[in-house]
Amino acid sequence: MDTLILLSLCLLSWRGIQGQHDNSTKVMDNMLGHKISLPCDVYSHDDSSTPTLQWFYKKNENPTVIYTSGPSGTTIEESDMKSRVNVNKHMHLVIEHTKVEDEKLFTCRVVDQNGKVKESNVHLRVYKAPDDPEIKMEENGIQITDEAVQIGECETKNGYPAPNITWYRNNTQLKTGKDGVVVTNQITVKSNGLITFKSVLSSPVYKTDIYSTFYCEVSYHLSNGAFMKESDRKNITVDYPNTEVKLFVKSQHEIIKEGDKVQLMCMGNGHPQPQITLFRKDEEEPLVEDFLYSWTVSRNDSGGYICKGLSMDDFNEMEAETELHVHYLDPPVLSEKSPFIVELGSVHSVSCHANASAHTDIHWTQDGSTIATGSDLSLRFLDYTDAGRYACVASITGVPGLTQTQELLVILKGKPQVTVSPQHVEVQDGDRLTVKCTAVGNPTPKITWYINGTKVDADVANVSDSEVISELSFLVTQNHLNGRISCKAENEINSSMEYIQLQKRSETTVDPGSQEESETTKDPSVESRSQKSYGVVIVAVIVCILLLAVLGAVLYFLYKKGRIPCGRSGKEDITKPGEKDQIVVEMKPDSPAEESVLLPGAQDKKQQAEQERYMDLRN
């Protein structure tokens, strides 16, 4: 092993020395296992003579010939490289599957016919990337110390040339001689020439190192540049004395309630942990001789708990205490038992109370919808819809998920409530009429139909235990017109009756379009057409008024021109003082009415009749 290490160091030193070659030496890099071609710069194809050419390297200061070519032929000498080398037509030395030991100074020598010697050198360097670094930290606890103690190792294998390893604590580089740090490196060379590099870290250990993270970094060179790899990050275990213990209560909920999973955990403030025992306060029998106790809690688990710790290093006894409070809520208790049977029209109060660990909030629901808050609920049963499922819902303020519910089924008993549809209908002889009657009651009611006081049969369907629906369908006759249909619902308690009034439909003849409009008055489009018709009527009235105004203006104009004489004789008649004014308008012969019409102011019947006739003609 010592010989291998010495050989490795010699190779490294030789590489450094060979790196300081003169300008006539060419440096070529190649990855381990790859093929490479080394040129012979002193050989010329233009030389008409046949020179002697040799490739060789020096081993122990003695040249080892690899290849010889000359007038007498070509030979590959016996050497370690014989099976892997060849010379191409350009006299380049081709090496297959490069190995670590191929890292040498190769020489190409050419001797011409005159004995003149020319040489060119090629320095071949071989590279191999190392494996990923492996880090191992001390598995046992390390006592706090100001002296440097070994805390970890970092190793990388199968690299060439030898890499470098750097240590870090919390991303800060550790260097030998700084803060008491000591880093020692070991190099191992395998038989194939590859290198294993190990670095050992020693350092003082402090209490703060319980939070420290360590890792190592491997840096190396290849033919195409510099590279690095990092190891995993690891911690160390630091031993230091316990001075106290602490007791914790852990649960999935911040506020603990019955049914929650709870853990009691007791921990010391040092390492290794002390011997722990958990107790219920005022009880001698321990819950468990361990740092952890888990169980599902109930209200009886409320109270104090104690943790006792014993340090095995100095037998120091420590103790801690905590309090556990478990909330609880019992199902609510109602003042009435379910089912609660009440009479229709009655008023009742129901109260709700719940036993709990803290103040409770209470609200009431009916069929799932909130209807009131507080412990007391006042109910007025005016309709069968007031029956159903009521529930008292209790919860504790500030304790999520702690809720209890108690249901109260309310059953109403009373006489039936009846509704009919329609309540008024217009019919004609020969119509087919269908009417409906719905009755709700408890006990379940029975429906009976009457037409003008005569009992008739109809279809009846039970919707539920308390609701019955019946439909009556019949052909309308003359005896039904302006009559009345009665729906009677009765049960064991009482009966109720509702009526449907039949009215004979008007027989006024209407055109099909008007009839269609009357049958579809609920259609928005029909209502729109009705509104438009109403607008047309208004416009027609306005036009008539304007025509009358124009006619009056024409008559007044003719009167002013003398075309319409005043008086019955066609001449102007001036009345005597005290007599009532009379104005007579005489129609021209070509007028449709050739008679004179007496306007207002006439005193005898004839004049009044003529006046009315004139007004009719005018209109």
XYZ file of C-alpha atoms in Angstrom:
619
model
C 0.000 0.000 0.000
C 2.826 2.401 0.861
C 4.382 1.638 -2.533
C 1.128 2.515 -4.340
C 0.788 5.794 -2.471
C 4.398 6.652 -3.275
C 3.821 5.780 -6.923
C 0.727 7.991 -7.026
C 2.593 10.918 -5.517
C 5.404 10.366 -7.995
C 2.921 10.393 -10.892
C 1.367 13.616 -9.629
C 4.783 15.198 -9.219
C 5.832 13.967 -12.666
C 2.669 15.447 -14.200
C 3.516 18.763 -12.624
C 7.094 18.615 -13.888
C 6.010 17.497 -17.344
C 3.619 20.389 -17.447
C 6.686 22.639 -17.566
C 7.801 21.405 -21.017
C 9.519 23.472 -23.715
C 7.814 24.884 -26.761
C 8.709 21.826 -28.866
C 6.471 19.607 -26.744
C 2.776 19.315 -27.635
C 0.301 18.545 -24.829
C -2.727 16.376 -25.607
C -5.567 15.458 -23.222
C -7.692 12.332 -23.458
C -10.397 10.682 -21.368
C -9.707 7.277 -19.905
C -10.729 4.456 -22.289
C -10.972 6.697 -25.361
C -8.937 6.564 -28.579
C -6.288 9.178 -29.433
C -3.938 9.943 -32.334
C -0.499 11.479 -31.526
C 1.036 13.460 -34.463
C 4.658 13.259 -35.633
C 5.462 16.878 -36.537
C 8.962 16.133 -37.912
C 7.800 13.706 -40.580
C 7.208 15.042 -44.127
C 5.456 13.222 -46.960
C 7.344 15.301 -49.524
C 10.622 13.610 -48.616
C 11.503 11.433 -51.681
C 13.909 9.356 -49.632
C 12.820 6.723 -47.213
C 13.854 7.890 -43.732
C 13.856 5.811 -40.609
C 11.016 6.688 -38.151
C 10.625 5.592 -34.564
C 8.002 6.159 -31.845
C 9.217 5.562 -28.300
C 8.875 6.705 -24.669
C 11.323 6.647 -21.815
C 10.955 4.245 -18.949
C 13.443 4.419 -16.101
C 15.456 6.857 -18.212
C 15.766 4.204 -20.936
C 13.913 4.562 -24.209
C 11.237 1.962 -24.914
C 10.649 1.637 -28.659
C 7.030 1.218 -29.714
C 7.243 1.402 -33.497
C 10.045 1.385 -36.134
C 9.719 1.993 -39.897
C 12.515 2.301 -42.469
C 14.160 0.885 -45.590
C 14.310 -2.505 -43.969
C 10.557 -2.595 -43.151
C 8.153 -1.913 -40.312
C 8.072 -3.494 -36.859
C 6.074 -2.951 -33.667
C 8.355 -3.661 -30.778
C 7.438 -5.776 -27.815
C 5.957 -3.430 -25.193
C 3.065 -3.024 -22.811
C 1.222 -1.108 -25.519
C 1.742 -3.492 -28.434
C -1.865 -4.729 -28.523
C -3.317 -1.211 -28.395
C -1.144 0.862 -30.737
C -0.914 1.407 -34.475
C 0.648 3.952 -36.863
C -1.486 5.384 -39.663
C -0.397 6.652 -43.082
C 0.407 10.070 -41.611
C 2.794 8.377 -39.180
C 0.505 9.331 -36.256
C 0.693 7.008 -33.248
C -2.841 5.776 -32.633
C -3.579 4.450 -29.114
C -6.786 2.483 -28.474
C -8.447 2.312 -25.038
C -6.258 4.786 -23.249
C -5.146 3.747 -19.756
C -3.777 5.707 -16.829
C -0.275 4.391 -17.471
C -0.442 5.891 -20.983
C 0.130 9.291 -19.413
C 3.725 9.698 -20.731
C 5.974 11.788 -22.900
C 5.986 10.200 -26.358
C 8.776 10.980 -28.882
C 8.699 10.714 -32.687
C 12.285 10.485 -34.153
C 13.073 10.731 -37.907
C 16.607 9.910 -39.269
C 17.265 10.703 -42.968
C 19.798 9.031 -45.277
C 22.426 11.550 -44.277
C 22.050 10.598 -40.605
C 20.339 13.864 -39.619
C 18.000 13.352 -36.651
C 14.756 15.226 -35.998
C 12.468 14.718 -32.966
C 9.028 15.929 -31.824
C 7.472 15.291 -28.416
C 3.816 14.776 -27.378
C 2.840 14.836 -23.694
C -0.321 12.704 -23.258
C -2.491 13.468 -20.193
C -5.295 11.094 -19.118
C -8.456 12.073 -17.176
C -11.219 10.196 -15.337
C -14.079 11.835 -13.356
C -14.346 10.481 -9.788
C -17.476 8.835 -8.380
C -19.984 10.848 -6.332
C -18.669 11.608 -2.841
C -19.922 9.560 0.094
C -20.159 11.237 3.505
C -20.303 9.441 6.850
C -20.825 11.277 10.135
C -20.333 9.823 13.593
C -23.429 7.816 14.468
C -22.954 7.905 18.223
C -23.467 11.018 20.268
C -20.453 13.302 20.625
C -19.817 15.019 23.917
C -19.412 18.786 23.854
C -15.677 19.514 23.768
C -13.238 22.290 22.960
C -10.761 19.754 21.545
C -10.862 18.570 17.960
C -12.562 15.168 17.670
C -13.316 13.206 14.528
C -16.870 13.892 13.398
C -16.979 12.687 9.776
C -15.386 11.198 6.660
C -15.793 12.035 2.970
C -14.591 9.659 0.246
C -14.600 9.639 -3.549
C -13.334 6.769 -5.732
C -12.107 5.920 -9.234
C -10.847 9.326 -10.304
C -7.741 10.492 -12.117
C -5.811 12.599 -11.463
C -6.382 12.985 -7.708
C -9.309 15.337 -6.863
C -9.595 17.746 -3.941
C -12.134 17.637 -1.040
C -13.448 20.664 0.860
C -15.602 20.513 4.025
C -18.513 22.829 4.921
C -20.522 23.477 8.089
C -23.787 25.339 7.407
C -22.399 26.439 4.012
C -19.231 27.835 5.646
C -15.927 26.341 4.476
C -13.855 24.575 7.129
C -10.081 24.922 6.908
C -7.302 23.243 8.864
C -5.968 25.460 11.627
C -9.012 27.731 11.788
C -11.297 27.475 14.880
C -9.550 24.239 15.888
C -10.488 22.412 12.653
C -8.214 19.617 11.414
C -8.647 18.061 7.953
C -6.502 15.071 6.972
C -6.464 13.508 3.494
C -5.626 10.006 2.340
C -4.881 8.886 -1.257
C -5.132 5.285 -2.374
C -4.035 4.161 -5.871
C -5.583 1.008 -7.244
C -3.846 -1.460 -9.509
C -5.480 0.144 -12.558
C -4.033 3.513 -11.590
C -7.352 5.056 -10.456
C -7.343 7.029 -7.218
C -9.504 6.865 -4.089
C -9.424 10.124 -2.114
C -10.584 10.206 1.530
C -10.823 13.271 3.768
C -11.333 13.105 7.555
C -12.835 16.059 9.455
C -12.027 16.717 13.113
C -13.383 19.720 14.983
C -14.424 20.988 18.401
C -18.116 20.265 19.124
C -20.467 22.859 20.579
C -24.076 22.714 21.737
C -25.122 24.736 18.711
C -23.934 21.872 16.504
C -27.189 20.041 17.225
C -28.585 22.309 14.484
C -25.476 22.210 12.218
C -25.440 20.623 8.766
C -22.234 19.204 7.300
C -21.317 18.267 3.736
C -18.247 17.863 1.535
C -17.421 19.040 -1.979
C -15.197 17.177 -4.498
C -13.501 19.334 -7.140
C -11.604 17.834 -10.118
C -10.337 18.587 -13.626
C -11.110 16.943 -16.946
C -9.904 17.601 -20.475
C -12.758 20.077 -20.981
C -12.546 22.049 -17.744
C -13.009 22.069 -13.962
C -15.980 20.422 -12.213
C -17.361 19.740 -8.720
C -19.761 17.392 -6.919
C -21.468 17.796 -3.534
C -22.316 15.081 -1.033
C -25.528 14.714 0.954
C -26.043 17.024 3.921
C -25.919 15.370 7.330
C -26.052 16.215 11.025
C -24.223 14.984 14.070
C -25.618 13.958 17.433
C -24.356 16.102 20.292
C -24.520 14.853 23.869
C -25.119 17.412 26.636
C -26.752 17.193 30.074
C -30.494 17.591 30.775
C -31.383 20.383 33.163
C -35.196 20.265 32.875
C -38.125 18.438 31.281
C -41.179 19.917 29.547
C -44.634 18.362 29.180
C -46.714 19.092 26.062
C -50.305 18.327 25.072
C -50.671 17.667 21.332
C -53.950 17.297 19.412
C -55.260 17.780 15.890
C -57.468 20.567 17.263
C -56.390 23.643 19.177
C -59.404 23.320 21.503
C -59.864 19.735 22.714
C -63.283 18.080 22.860
C -64.599 14.626 23.631
C -63.574 12.092 20.989
C -60.346 13.866 19.996
C -57.050 11.971 19.743
C -54.612 13.489 22.274
C -50.910 12.944 22.974
C -48.968 13.717 26.137
C -45.280 14.238 25.278
C -42.469 14.830 27.780
C -38.987 15.837 26.593
C -35.741 16.786 28.312
C -33.570 19.656 27.096
C -30.415 17.552 26.693
C -29.121 14.436 24.960
C -29.509 11.589 25.492
C -33.047 11.927 26.821
C -33.674 11.166 30.491
C -35.785 8.271 31.700
C -39.406 9.519 31.485
C -42.549 8.493 33.435
C -46.026 10.033 32.916
C -48.624 10.243 35.715
C -52.170 11.470 36.269
C -52.042 14.067 39.028
C -52.851 12.700 42.499
C -52.455 9.122 41.233
C -49.516 6.888 42.095
C -49.922 4.416 39.234
C -48.120 5.746 36.137
C -49.859 6.059 32.801
C -46.753 4.919 30.934
C -42.990 4.703 31.475
C -42.224 6.469 28.220
C -42.003 10.003 26.863
C -45.273 9.615 24.866
C -48.853 8.667 25.830
C -51.723 8.692 23.296
C -55.456 8.080 23.791
C -58.971 9.230 22.819
C -60.175 11.630 25.507
C -63.477 12.005 27.337
C -64.706 14.603 29.824
C -63.333 12.513 32.696
C -59.797 13.036 31.369
C -59.839 16.725 32.258
C -57.327 17.546 34.983
C -53.616 17.720 35.775
C -50.805 15.526 34.409
C -47.194 15.148 35.618
C -43.958 14.157 33.833
C -40.989 12.896 35.861
C -37.513 12.626 34.306
C -34.338 10.984 35.626
C -30.962 11.817 33.968
C -28.878 8.658 33.722
C -25.615 10.635 33.621
C -25.872 12.411 36.942
C -29.170 10.953 38.282
C -30.709 14.394 38.321
C -34.516 14.256 38.918
C -36.733 16.663 36.995
C -40.502 17.242 36.935
C -43.062 19.125 34.798
C -46.846 19.553 35.005
C -49.657 20.548 32.624
C -53.453 20.870 32.641
C -55.837 19.192 30.176
C -59.345 20.588 29.611
C -61.776 18.481 27.575
C -64.962 20.166 26.324
C -68.201 18.187 26.141
C -71.825 18.702 25.099
C -74.725 16.340 25.831
C -77.718 15.920 23.494
C -80.330 18.634 24.185
C -83.387 17.857 26.320
C -86.804 19.124 25.111
C -89.796 20.013 27.256
C -92.048 18.014 24.911
C -91.651 14.443 23.734
C -91.641 13.480 20.093
C -94.058 13.024 18.399
C -95.808 16.140 19.698
C -99.514 16.012 18.740
C -101.321 19.368 18.775
C -104.609 20.758 17.512
C -104.933 23.062 14.546
C -105.199 26.679 15.723
C -103.476 26.072 19.057
C -100.417 27.869 20.497
C -97.600 26.064 22.321
C -94.156 26.797 23.773
C -91.236 24.353 23.680
C -87.992 24.759 25.622
C -84.560 23.209 25.026
C -81.612 22.813 27.400
C -78.221 21.088 27.049
C -75.614 20.028 29.617
C -72.193 21.301 28.483
C -68.713 22.270 29.639
C -69.289 25.917 28.680
C -72.012 28.315 27.558
C -74.157 26.899 24.758
C -75.691 28.619 21.752
C -79.135 27.266 20.799
C -81.126 27.762 17.616
C -84.227 26.091 16.197
C -84.804 24.717 12.711
C -87.876 23.511 10.855
C -87.229 21.033 8.072
C -83.609 22.198 7.985
C -84.213 25.987 7.926
C -83.418 28.176 10.946
C -86.563 29.763 12.414
C -85.531 31.050 15.862
C -82.689 31.397 18.391
C -82.683 30.901 22.142
C -83.817 28.150 24.464
C -87.574 28.812 24.156
C -89.646 28.436 20.994
C -93.237 29.713 20.671
C -95.315 27.965 18.011
C -98.696 28.997 16.568
C -100.243 26.189 14.515
C -102.519 28.011 12.100
C -101.924 25.850 9.073
C -101.027 22.241 8.377
C -97.738 23.480 6.895
C -96.755 24.318 10.492
C -96.458 20.585 11.156
C -93.199 18.772 10.472
C -89.787 18.196 12.021
C -88.472 20.819 14.404
C -84.951 20.538 15.814
C -83.074 22.133 18.690
C -79.406 22.595 17.688
C -76.929 23.261 20.517
C -73.251 24.210 20.187
C -70.477 25.645 22.357
C -69.081 29.023 21.410
C -65.503 28.795 20.179
C -65.389 24.972 19.965
C -65.657 24.029 16.288
C -67.312 20.708 15.528
C -68.993 20.291 18.925
C -72.727 20.289 18.074
C -75.694 18.246 19.311
C -79.229 18.101 17.863
C -82.558 16.889 19.205
C -85.583 16.548 16.913
C -89.271 17.079 17.700
C -91.863 15.703 15.299
C -94.996 17.868 15.408
C -98.258 16.295 14.247
C -101.324 18.521 13.726
C -104.880 17.270 14.222
C -107.941 19.218 13.135
C -110.688 19.645 10.630
C -109.745 19.680 6.941
C -108.559 22.764 5.097
C -110.037 22.860 1.600
C -109.007 24.683 -1.572
C -110.706 24.442 -4.982
C -109.554 25.425 -8.438
C -110.981 27.362 -10.155
C -113.342 29.227 -7.847
C -115.361 30.823 -10.694
C -115.761 29.597 -14.240
C -117.878 30.575 -17.286
C -119.381 27.649 -19.181
C -121.869 26.822 -21.927
C -124.050 23.857 -22.600
C -121.903 21.033 -24.008
C -118.569 22.101 -22.446
C -116.304 19.484 -20.824
C -115.294 20.904 -17.405
C -112.618 19.625 -15.003
C -112.216 21.087 -11.501
C -109.889 20.155 -8.626
C -110.274 20.032 -4.857
C -107.400 19.669 -2.355
C -108.011 18.803 1.291
C -105.417 18.683 4.086
C -106.259 17.366 7.519
C -105.479 14.891 10.275
C -107.050 12.332 10.437
C -106.964 11.959 6.669
C -110.042 13.649 5.220
C -112.549 12.254 2.754
C -113.717 14.345 -0.228
C -117.285 14.437 -1.519
C -118.502 16.403 -4.581
C -121.937 18.020 -5.091
C -123.376 19.756 -8.160
C -126.332 21.969 -7.303
C -126.740 19.935 -4.089
C -126.596 16.556 -5.797
C -123.772 14.190 -4.820
C -121.563 13.063 -7.712
C -118.651 10.646 -8.007
C -115.100 11.727 -8.787
C -111.519 10.437 -8.843
C -109.607 10.754 -5.554
C -105.829 10.416 -5.029
C -103.966 10.371 -1.692
C -100.818 12.536 -1.918
C -99.781 11.819 1.692
C -101.266 10.689 4.996
C -102.751 14.129 5.500
C -103.373 15.445 1.967
C -106.024 14.299 -0.526
C -106.611 15.601 -4.061
C -109.705 14.937 -6.134
C -110.585 15.917 -9.701
C -114.168 16.121 -11.001
C -114.758 16.015 -14.738
C -118.233 16.255 -16.325
C -120.187 17.445 -19.371
C -121.992 20.762 -18.789
C -125.763 20.778 -19.438
C -128.463 23.465 -19.198
C -129.120 22.383 -15.589
C -125.548 23.322 -14.604
C -125.615 26.878 -15.967
C -125.423 29.459 -13.217
C -125.206 26.614 -10.718
C -122.690 25.771 -7.982
C -120.264 22.920 -7.380
C -119.432 22.019 -3.765
C -116.356 20.177 -2.463
C -116.820 18.816 1.034
C -113.913 17.418 3.068
C -114.577 15.729 6.385
C -112.710 13.701 8.950
C -113.392 12.457 12.474
C -113.016 15.957 13.891
C -115.105 18.139 11.582
C -115.788 19.054 7.977
C -115.115 21.986 5.644
C -116.603 22.996 2.289
C -115.585 25.210 -0.610
C -117.607 26.221 -3.686
C -117.064 26.726 -7.396
C -119.502 29.120 -9.041
C -120.660 28.310 -12.591
C -121.794 31.202 -14.793
C -123.310 31.002 -18.251
C -120.904 32.371 -20.801
C -122.169 35.288 -22.941
C -123.397 34.212 -26.412
C -122.453 37.517 -28.117
C -121.387 36.761 -31.663
C -117.828 37.699 -32.259
C -115.681 37.273 -35.282
C -113.144 34.455 -35.160
C -110.316 36.890 -34.719
C -111.998 38.566 -31.741
C -112.842 35.179 -30.218
C -109.265 34.087 -30.584
C -108.166 37.257 -28.841
C -110.563 36.684 -25.929
C -109.330 33.099 -25.493
C -105.714 34.176 -25.362
C -105.922 37.330 -23.307
C -103.205 35.984 -21.052
C -100.824 35.816 -23.966
C -98.523 38.888 -23.880
C -98.691 39.132 -27.672
C -102.534 39.328 -27.508
C -102.351 42.007 -24.821
C -100.037 43.949 -27.108
C -102.516 43.693 -29.985
C -105.320 44.913 -27.671
C -103.268 47.902 -26.668
C -102.634 48.705 -30.337
C -106.412 48.464 -31.097
C -107.133 50.820 -28.227
C -104.631 53.285 -29.681
C -106.330 53.134 -33.091
C -109.694 54.015 -31.509
C -108.173 57.034 -29.788
C -106.656 58.213 -33.057
C -110.049 57.807 -34.821
C -111.805 59.912 -32.169
C -109.210 62.681 -32.495
C -109.640 62.668 -36.308
C -113.435 62.998 -35.947
C -113.055 65.952 -33.574
C -110.708 67.664 -36.036
C -113.208 67.091 -38.916
C -116.010 68.623 -36.830
C -113.801 71.621 -36.058
C -113.062 72.073 -39.767
C -116.786 71.807 -40.630
C -117.622 74.471 -38.051
C -114.909 76.752 -39.432
C -116.343 76.322 -42.987
C -119.878 77.150 -41.821
C -118.607 80.212 -40.017
C -116.709 81.317 -43.123
C -119.843 80.947 -45.328
C -121.830 82.879 -42.800
C -119.333 85.754 -42.862
C -119.464 85.786 -46.698
C -123.266 85.942 -46.695
C -123.637 82.587 -48.257
C -125.687 81.457 -45.217
C -128.504 84.077 -44.443
C -129.901 84.540 -40.950
C -133.650 84.164 -40.139
C -136.269 81.888 -41.647
C -136.793 84.267 -44.626
C -133.183 84.337 -45.516
C -132.757 87.890 -44.256
C -131.191 89.119 -41.065
C -133.738 89.372 -38.259
C -133.031 91.723 -35.398
C -134.906 90.715 -32.283
C -136.556 93.180 -30.081
C -135.225 93.928 -26.711
C -136.259 91.350 -24.141
C -136.865 88.607 -26.657
C -134.778 85.474 -26.575
C -132.144 85.168 -29.222
C -132.957 82.816 -32.077
C -130.553 81.789 -34.798
C -131.839 80.012 -37.870
C -129.491 78.420 -40.377
C -131.029 77.705 -43.759
C -129.383 74.919 -45.748
C -128.657 75.549 -49.407
C -130.664 73.604 -52.025
C -127.660 71.431 -52.889
C -127.243 70.432 -49.212
C -128.203 66.830 -48.295
C -130.845 68.245 -45.949
C -132.904 71.039 -47.449
C -134.879 71.796 -44.296
C -134.016 74.622 -41.913
C -132.673 73.518 -38.534
C -133.370 75.561 -35.426
C -130.301 75.974 -33.207
C -130.395 76.363 -29.417
C -132.597 79.297 -28.328
C -135.849 77.907 -29.893
C -138.918 77.898 -27.622
C -141.494 75.678 -29.372
C -141.345 71.949 -30.005
C -141.044 72.279 -33.734
C -137.983 74.349 -33.409
C -136.548 71.874 -30.888
C -137.192 68.952 -33.262
C -135.612 70.780 -36.143
C -132.623 71.539 -33.966
C -132.145 67.869 -33.051
C -132.473 66.866 -36.670
C -129.801 69.358 -37.600
C -127.488 68.018 -34.980
C -128.039 64.463 -36.259
C -127.195 65.522 -39.783
C -124.133 67.356 -38.566
C -122.904 64.347 -36.679
